Coordinates of N, CA, C and O in Angstrom, one line a residue:
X81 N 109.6 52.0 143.1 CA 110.3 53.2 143.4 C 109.9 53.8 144.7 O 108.8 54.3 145.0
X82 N 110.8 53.6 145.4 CA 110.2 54.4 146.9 C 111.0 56.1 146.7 O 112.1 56.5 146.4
X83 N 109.8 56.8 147.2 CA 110.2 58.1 147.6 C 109.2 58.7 148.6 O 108.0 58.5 148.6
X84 N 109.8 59.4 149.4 CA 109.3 59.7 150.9 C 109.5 61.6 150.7 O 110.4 62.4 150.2
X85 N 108.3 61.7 151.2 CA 108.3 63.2 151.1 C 107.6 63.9 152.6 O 106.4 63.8 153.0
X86 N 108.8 64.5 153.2 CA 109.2 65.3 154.3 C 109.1 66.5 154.7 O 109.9 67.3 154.4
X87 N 107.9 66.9 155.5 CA 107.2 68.2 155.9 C 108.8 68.9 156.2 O 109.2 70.1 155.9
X88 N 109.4 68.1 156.7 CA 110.4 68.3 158.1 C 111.7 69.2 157.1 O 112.6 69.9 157.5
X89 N 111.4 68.8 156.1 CA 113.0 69.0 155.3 C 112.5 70.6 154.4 O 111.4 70.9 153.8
X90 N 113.7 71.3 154.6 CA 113.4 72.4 154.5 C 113.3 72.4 152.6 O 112.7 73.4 152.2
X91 N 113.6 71.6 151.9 CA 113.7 71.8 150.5 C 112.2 71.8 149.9 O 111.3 71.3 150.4
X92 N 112.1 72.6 148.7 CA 110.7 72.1 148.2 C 110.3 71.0 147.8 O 111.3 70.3 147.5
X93 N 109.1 70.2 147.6 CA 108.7 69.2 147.3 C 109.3 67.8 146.1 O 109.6 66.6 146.1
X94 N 109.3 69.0 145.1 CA 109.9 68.9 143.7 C 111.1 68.5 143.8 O 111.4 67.4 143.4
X95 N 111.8 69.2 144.5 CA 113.2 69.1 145.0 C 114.1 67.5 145.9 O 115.3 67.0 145.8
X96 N 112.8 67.1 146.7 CA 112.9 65.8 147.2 C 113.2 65.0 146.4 O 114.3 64.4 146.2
X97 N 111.7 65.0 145.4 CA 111.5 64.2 144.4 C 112.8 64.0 143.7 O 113.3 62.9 143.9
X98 N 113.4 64.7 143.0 CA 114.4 64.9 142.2 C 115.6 64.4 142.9 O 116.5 63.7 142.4
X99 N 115.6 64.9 144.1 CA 117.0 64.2 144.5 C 116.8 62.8 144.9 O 117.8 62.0 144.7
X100 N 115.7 62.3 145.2 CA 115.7 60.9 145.7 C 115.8 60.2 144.3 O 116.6 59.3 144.2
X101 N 115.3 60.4 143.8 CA 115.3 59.7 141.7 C 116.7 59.9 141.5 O 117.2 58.9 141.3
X102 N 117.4 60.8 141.6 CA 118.7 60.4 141.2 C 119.4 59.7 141.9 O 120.2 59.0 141.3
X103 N 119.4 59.5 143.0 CA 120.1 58.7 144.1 C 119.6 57.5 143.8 O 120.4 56.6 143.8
X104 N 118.2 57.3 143.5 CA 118.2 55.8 143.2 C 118.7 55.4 141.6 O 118.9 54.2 141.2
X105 N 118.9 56.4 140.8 CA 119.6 55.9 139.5 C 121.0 56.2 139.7 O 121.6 55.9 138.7
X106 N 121.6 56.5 140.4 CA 123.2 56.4 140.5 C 123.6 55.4 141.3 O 124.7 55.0 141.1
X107 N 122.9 54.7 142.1 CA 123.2 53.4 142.9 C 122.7 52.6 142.3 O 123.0 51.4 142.7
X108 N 121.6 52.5 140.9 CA 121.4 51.5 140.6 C 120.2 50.6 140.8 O 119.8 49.6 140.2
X109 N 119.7 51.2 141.6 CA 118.2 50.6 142.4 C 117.2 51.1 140.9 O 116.2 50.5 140.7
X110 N 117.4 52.0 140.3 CA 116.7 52.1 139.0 C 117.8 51.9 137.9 O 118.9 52.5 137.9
X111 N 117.4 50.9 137.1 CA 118.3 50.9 135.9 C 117.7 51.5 134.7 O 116.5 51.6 134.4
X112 N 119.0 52.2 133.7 CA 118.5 52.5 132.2 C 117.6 51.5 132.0 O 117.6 50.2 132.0
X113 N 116.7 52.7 131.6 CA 115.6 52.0 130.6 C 114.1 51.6 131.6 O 112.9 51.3 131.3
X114 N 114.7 51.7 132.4 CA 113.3 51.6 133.5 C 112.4 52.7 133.4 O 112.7 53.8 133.3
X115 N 111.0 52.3 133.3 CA 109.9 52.9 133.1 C 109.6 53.6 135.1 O 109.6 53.0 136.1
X116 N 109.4 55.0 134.7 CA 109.0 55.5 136.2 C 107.4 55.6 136.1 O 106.7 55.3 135.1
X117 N 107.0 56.0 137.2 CA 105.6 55.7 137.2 C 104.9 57.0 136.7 O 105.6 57.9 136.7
X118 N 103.7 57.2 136.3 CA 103.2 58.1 135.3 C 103.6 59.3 136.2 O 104.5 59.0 137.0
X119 N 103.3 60.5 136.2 CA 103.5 62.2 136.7 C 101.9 61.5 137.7 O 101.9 61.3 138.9
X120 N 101.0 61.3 136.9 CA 99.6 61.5 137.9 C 99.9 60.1 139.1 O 99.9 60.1 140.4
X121 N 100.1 58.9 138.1 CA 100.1 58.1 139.4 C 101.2 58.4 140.8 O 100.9 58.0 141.9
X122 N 102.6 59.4 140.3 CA 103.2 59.4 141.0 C 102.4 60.6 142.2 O 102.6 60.4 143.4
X123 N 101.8 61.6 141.7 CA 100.9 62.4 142.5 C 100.2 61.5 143.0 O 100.3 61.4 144.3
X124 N 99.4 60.8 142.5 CA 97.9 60.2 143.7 C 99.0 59.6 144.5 O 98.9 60.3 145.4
X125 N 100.0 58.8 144.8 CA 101.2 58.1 145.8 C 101.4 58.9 146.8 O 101.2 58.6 148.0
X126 N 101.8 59.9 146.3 CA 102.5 60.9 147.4 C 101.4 61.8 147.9 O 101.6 62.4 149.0
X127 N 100.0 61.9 147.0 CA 99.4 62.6 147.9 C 99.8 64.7 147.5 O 99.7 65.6 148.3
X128 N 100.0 64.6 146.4 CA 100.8 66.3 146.1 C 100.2 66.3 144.3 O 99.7 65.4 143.7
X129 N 100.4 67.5 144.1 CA 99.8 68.1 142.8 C 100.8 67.3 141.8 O 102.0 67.2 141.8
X130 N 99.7 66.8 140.6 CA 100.5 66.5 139.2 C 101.6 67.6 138.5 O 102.3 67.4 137.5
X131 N 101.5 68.7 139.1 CA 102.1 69.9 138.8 C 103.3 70.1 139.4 O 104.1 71.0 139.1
X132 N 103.5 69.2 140.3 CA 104.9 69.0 141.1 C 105.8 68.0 140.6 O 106.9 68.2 140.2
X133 N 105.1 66.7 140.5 CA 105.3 65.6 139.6 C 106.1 66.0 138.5 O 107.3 65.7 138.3
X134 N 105.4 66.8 137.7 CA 105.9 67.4 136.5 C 107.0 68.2 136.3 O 108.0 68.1 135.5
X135 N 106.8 69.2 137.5 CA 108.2 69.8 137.4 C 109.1 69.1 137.4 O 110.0 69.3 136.6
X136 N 109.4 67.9 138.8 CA 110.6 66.8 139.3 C 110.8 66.3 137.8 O 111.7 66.7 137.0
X137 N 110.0 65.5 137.5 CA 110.6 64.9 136.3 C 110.9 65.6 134.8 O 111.3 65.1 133.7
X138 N 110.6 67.1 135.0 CA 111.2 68.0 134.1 C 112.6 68.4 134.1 O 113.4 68.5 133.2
X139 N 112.7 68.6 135.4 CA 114.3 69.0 136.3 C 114.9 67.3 135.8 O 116.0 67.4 135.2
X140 N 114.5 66.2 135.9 CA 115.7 64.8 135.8 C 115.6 65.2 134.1 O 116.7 65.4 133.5
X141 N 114.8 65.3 133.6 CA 115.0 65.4 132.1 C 116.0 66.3 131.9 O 117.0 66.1 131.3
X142 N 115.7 67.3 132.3 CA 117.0 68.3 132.3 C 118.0 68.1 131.9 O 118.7 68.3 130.9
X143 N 118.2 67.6 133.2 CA 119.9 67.1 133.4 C 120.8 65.5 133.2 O 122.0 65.1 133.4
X144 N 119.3 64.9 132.5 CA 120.1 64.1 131.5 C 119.6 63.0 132.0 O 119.7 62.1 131.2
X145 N 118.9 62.5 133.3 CA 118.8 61.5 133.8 C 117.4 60.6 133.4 O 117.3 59.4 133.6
X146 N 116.5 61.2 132.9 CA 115.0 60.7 132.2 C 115.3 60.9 130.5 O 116.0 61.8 130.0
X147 N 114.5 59.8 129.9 CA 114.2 60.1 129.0 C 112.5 60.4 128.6 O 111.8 59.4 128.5
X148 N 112.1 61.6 128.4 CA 110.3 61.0 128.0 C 110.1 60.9 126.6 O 110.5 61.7 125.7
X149 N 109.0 59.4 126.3 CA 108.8 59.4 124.8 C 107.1 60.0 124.8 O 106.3 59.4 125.4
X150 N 107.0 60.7 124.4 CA 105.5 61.2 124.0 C 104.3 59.9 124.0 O 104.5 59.1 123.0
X151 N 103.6 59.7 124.6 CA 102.2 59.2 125.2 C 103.0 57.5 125.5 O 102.2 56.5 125.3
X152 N 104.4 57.3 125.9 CA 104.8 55.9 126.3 C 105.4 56.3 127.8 O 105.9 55.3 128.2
X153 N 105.5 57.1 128.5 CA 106.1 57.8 129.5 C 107.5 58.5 129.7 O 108.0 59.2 128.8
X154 N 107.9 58.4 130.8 CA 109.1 58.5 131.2 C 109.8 57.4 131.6 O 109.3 56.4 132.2
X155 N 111.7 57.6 131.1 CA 112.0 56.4 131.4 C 113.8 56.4 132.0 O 114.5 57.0 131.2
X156 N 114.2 56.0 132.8 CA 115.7 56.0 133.0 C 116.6 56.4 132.0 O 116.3 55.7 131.0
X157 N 117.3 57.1 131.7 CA 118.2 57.7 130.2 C 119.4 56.8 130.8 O 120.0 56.6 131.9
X158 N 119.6 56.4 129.8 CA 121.2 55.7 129.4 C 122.2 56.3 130.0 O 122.7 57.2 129.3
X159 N 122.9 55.8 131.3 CA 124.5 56.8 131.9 C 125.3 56.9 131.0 O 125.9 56.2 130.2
X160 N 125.2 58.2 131.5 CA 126.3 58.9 130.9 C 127.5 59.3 132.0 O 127.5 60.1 132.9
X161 N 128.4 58.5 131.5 CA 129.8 58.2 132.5 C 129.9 59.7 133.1 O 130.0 59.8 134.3
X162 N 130.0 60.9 132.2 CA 130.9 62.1 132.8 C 129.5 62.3 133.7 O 129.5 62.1 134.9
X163 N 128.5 62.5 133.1 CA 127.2 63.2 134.2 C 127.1 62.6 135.6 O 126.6 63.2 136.5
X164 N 127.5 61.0 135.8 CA 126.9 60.4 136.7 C 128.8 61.0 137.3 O 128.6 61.9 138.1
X165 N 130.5 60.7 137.1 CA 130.8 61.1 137.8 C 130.8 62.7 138.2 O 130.9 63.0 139.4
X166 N 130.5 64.1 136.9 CA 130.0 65.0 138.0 C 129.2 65.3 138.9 O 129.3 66.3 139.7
X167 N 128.2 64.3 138.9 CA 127.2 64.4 140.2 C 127.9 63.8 141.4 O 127.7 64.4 142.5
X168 N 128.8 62.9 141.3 CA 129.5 62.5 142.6 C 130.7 63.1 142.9 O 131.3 62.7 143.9
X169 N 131.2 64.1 141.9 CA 132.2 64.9 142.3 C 131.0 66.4 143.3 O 131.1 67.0 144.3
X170 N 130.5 66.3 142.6 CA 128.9 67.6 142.8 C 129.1 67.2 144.5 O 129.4 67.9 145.4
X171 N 128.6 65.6 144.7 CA 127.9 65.4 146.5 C 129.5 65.4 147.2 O 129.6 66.1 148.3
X172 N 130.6 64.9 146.8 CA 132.2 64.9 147.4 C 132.3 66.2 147.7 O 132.5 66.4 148.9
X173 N 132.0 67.5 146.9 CA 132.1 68.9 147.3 C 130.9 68.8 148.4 O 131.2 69.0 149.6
X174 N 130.0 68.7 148.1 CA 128.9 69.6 149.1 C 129.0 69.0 150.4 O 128.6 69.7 151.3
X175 N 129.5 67.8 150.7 CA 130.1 66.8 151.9 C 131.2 67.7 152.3 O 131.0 68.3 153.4
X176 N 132.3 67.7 151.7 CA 133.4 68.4 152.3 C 133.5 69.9 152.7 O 134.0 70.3 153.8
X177 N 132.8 70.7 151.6 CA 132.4 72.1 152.2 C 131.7 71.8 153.5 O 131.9 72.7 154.2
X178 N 130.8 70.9 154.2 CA 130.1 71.1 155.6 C 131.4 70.7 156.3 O 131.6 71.1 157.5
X179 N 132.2 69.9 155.9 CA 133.5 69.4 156.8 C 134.2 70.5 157.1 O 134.6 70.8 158.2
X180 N 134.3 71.1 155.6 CA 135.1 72.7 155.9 C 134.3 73.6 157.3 O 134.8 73.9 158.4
X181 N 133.2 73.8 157.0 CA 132.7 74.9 158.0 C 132.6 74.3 159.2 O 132.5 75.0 160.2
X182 N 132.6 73.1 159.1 CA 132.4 72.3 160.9 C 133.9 73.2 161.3 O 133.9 74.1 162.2
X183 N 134.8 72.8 160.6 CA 136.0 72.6 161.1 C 136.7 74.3 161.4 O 137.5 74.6 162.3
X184 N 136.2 74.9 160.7 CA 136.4 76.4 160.7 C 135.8 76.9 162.2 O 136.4 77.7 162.9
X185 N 134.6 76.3 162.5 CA 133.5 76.9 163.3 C 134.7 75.9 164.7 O 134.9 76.6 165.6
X186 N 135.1 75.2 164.7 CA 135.3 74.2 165.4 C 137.0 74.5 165.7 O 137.6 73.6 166.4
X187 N 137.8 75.5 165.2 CA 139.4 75.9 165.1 C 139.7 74.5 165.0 O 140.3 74.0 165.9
X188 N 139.3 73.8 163.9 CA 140.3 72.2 163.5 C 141.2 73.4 162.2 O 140.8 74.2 161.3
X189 N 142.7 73.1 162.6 CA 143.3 73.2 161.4 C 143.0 72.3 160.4 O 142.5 71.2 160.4
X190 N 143.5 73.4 159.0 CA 143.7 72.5 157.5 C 144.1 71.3 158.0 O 143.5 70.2 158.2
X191 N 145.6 71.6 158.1 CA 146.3 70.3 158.6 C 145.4 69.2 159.1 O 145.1 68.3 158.4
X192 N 145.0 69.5 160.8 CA 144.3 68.3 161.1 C 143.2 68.1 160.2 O 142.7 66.9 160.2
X193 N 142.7 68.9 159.3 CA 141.2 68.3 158.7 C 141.7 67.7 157.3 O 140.8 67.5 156.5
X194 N 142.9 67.5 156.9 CA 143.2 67.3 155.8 C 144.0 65.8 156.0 O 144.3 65.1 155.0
X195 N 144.4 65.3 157.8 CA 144.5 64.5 157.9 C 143.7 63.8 158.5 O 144.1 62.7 158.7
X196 N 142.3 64.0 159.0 CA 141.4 63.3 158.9 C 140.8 62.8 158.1 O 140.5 61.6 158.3
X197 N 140.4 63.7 156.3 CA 140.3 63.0 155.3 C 141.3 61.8 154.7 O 141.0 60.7 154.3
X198 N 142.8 62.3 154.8 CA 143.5 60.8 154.2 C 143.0 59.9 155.7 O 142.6 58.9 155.2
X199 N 142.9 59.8 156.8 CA 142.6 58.9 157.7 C 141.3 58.1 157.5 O 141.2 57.0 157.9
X200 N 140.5 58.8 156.9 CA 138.8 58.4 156.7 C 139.0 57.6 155.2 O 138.8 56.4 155.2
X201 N 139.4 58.2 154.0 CA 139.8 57.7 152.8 C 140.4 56.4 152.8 O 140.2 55.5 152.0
X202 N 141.6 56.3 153.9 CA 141.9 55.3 154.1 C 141.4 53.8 154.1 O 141.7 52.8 153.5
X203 N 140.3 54.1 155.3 CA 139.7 53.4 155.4 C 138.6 52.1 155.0 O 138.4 50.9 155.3
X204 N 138.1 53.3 153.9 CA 136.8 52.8 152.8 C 137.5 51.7 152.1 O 136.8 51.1 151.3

């Protein structure tokens, strides 16, 4: 499991963590049922408190993406079709709202920015 943690990036620590773990279980680079690496070993890795560790993988439990079994670890939870597509309806909004304000800030009409998306959609 690679995860990279960035002075540079304005989010908190925890916050990295969590988003990079889900991105690697929505693409698949972690599959259900994969064992992640303990809370402590994932701290001595990165070099950051077991107490951060903990939170990140409190927050994936959360919201459905870990499972933990009591003294066997944490482990990939089983997709769940609606959760994984609201997470990618979740990143489709947060992508297009920055398109919105480019375009606002930038006088692109609706129009033109509504036909850059069918132009870009097109494409893929």
């Amino acid at each position: 499991m690679d995860i990279f943690i960035s002075n540079a990036d304005g989010r908190p620590i925890y916050e990295q963590i969590v988003r990079q773990i889900k991105e690697q279980i929505l693409s698949g680079k972690l599959q259900e049922g994969e064992m992640l690496p303990s809370m402590r070993l994932l701290a001595r890795e990165l070099r950051i408190s077991v107490i951060t560790t903990k939170r990140a993988y409190e927050e994936l439990e959360r919201e459905g993406f870990l499972d933990t079994m009591a003294g066997k670890g944490c482990f990939v939870a089983r997709k769940n079709l609606e959760l994984v597509r609201e997470e990618q309806l979740r990143r489709a909004e947060d992508g297009l709202q920055k398109a919105v304000d480019a375009a606002r800030i930038g006088n692109i009409s609706l129009e033109e920015l509504t036909e850059m998306l069918r132009t870009l959609y097109r494409e893929i």
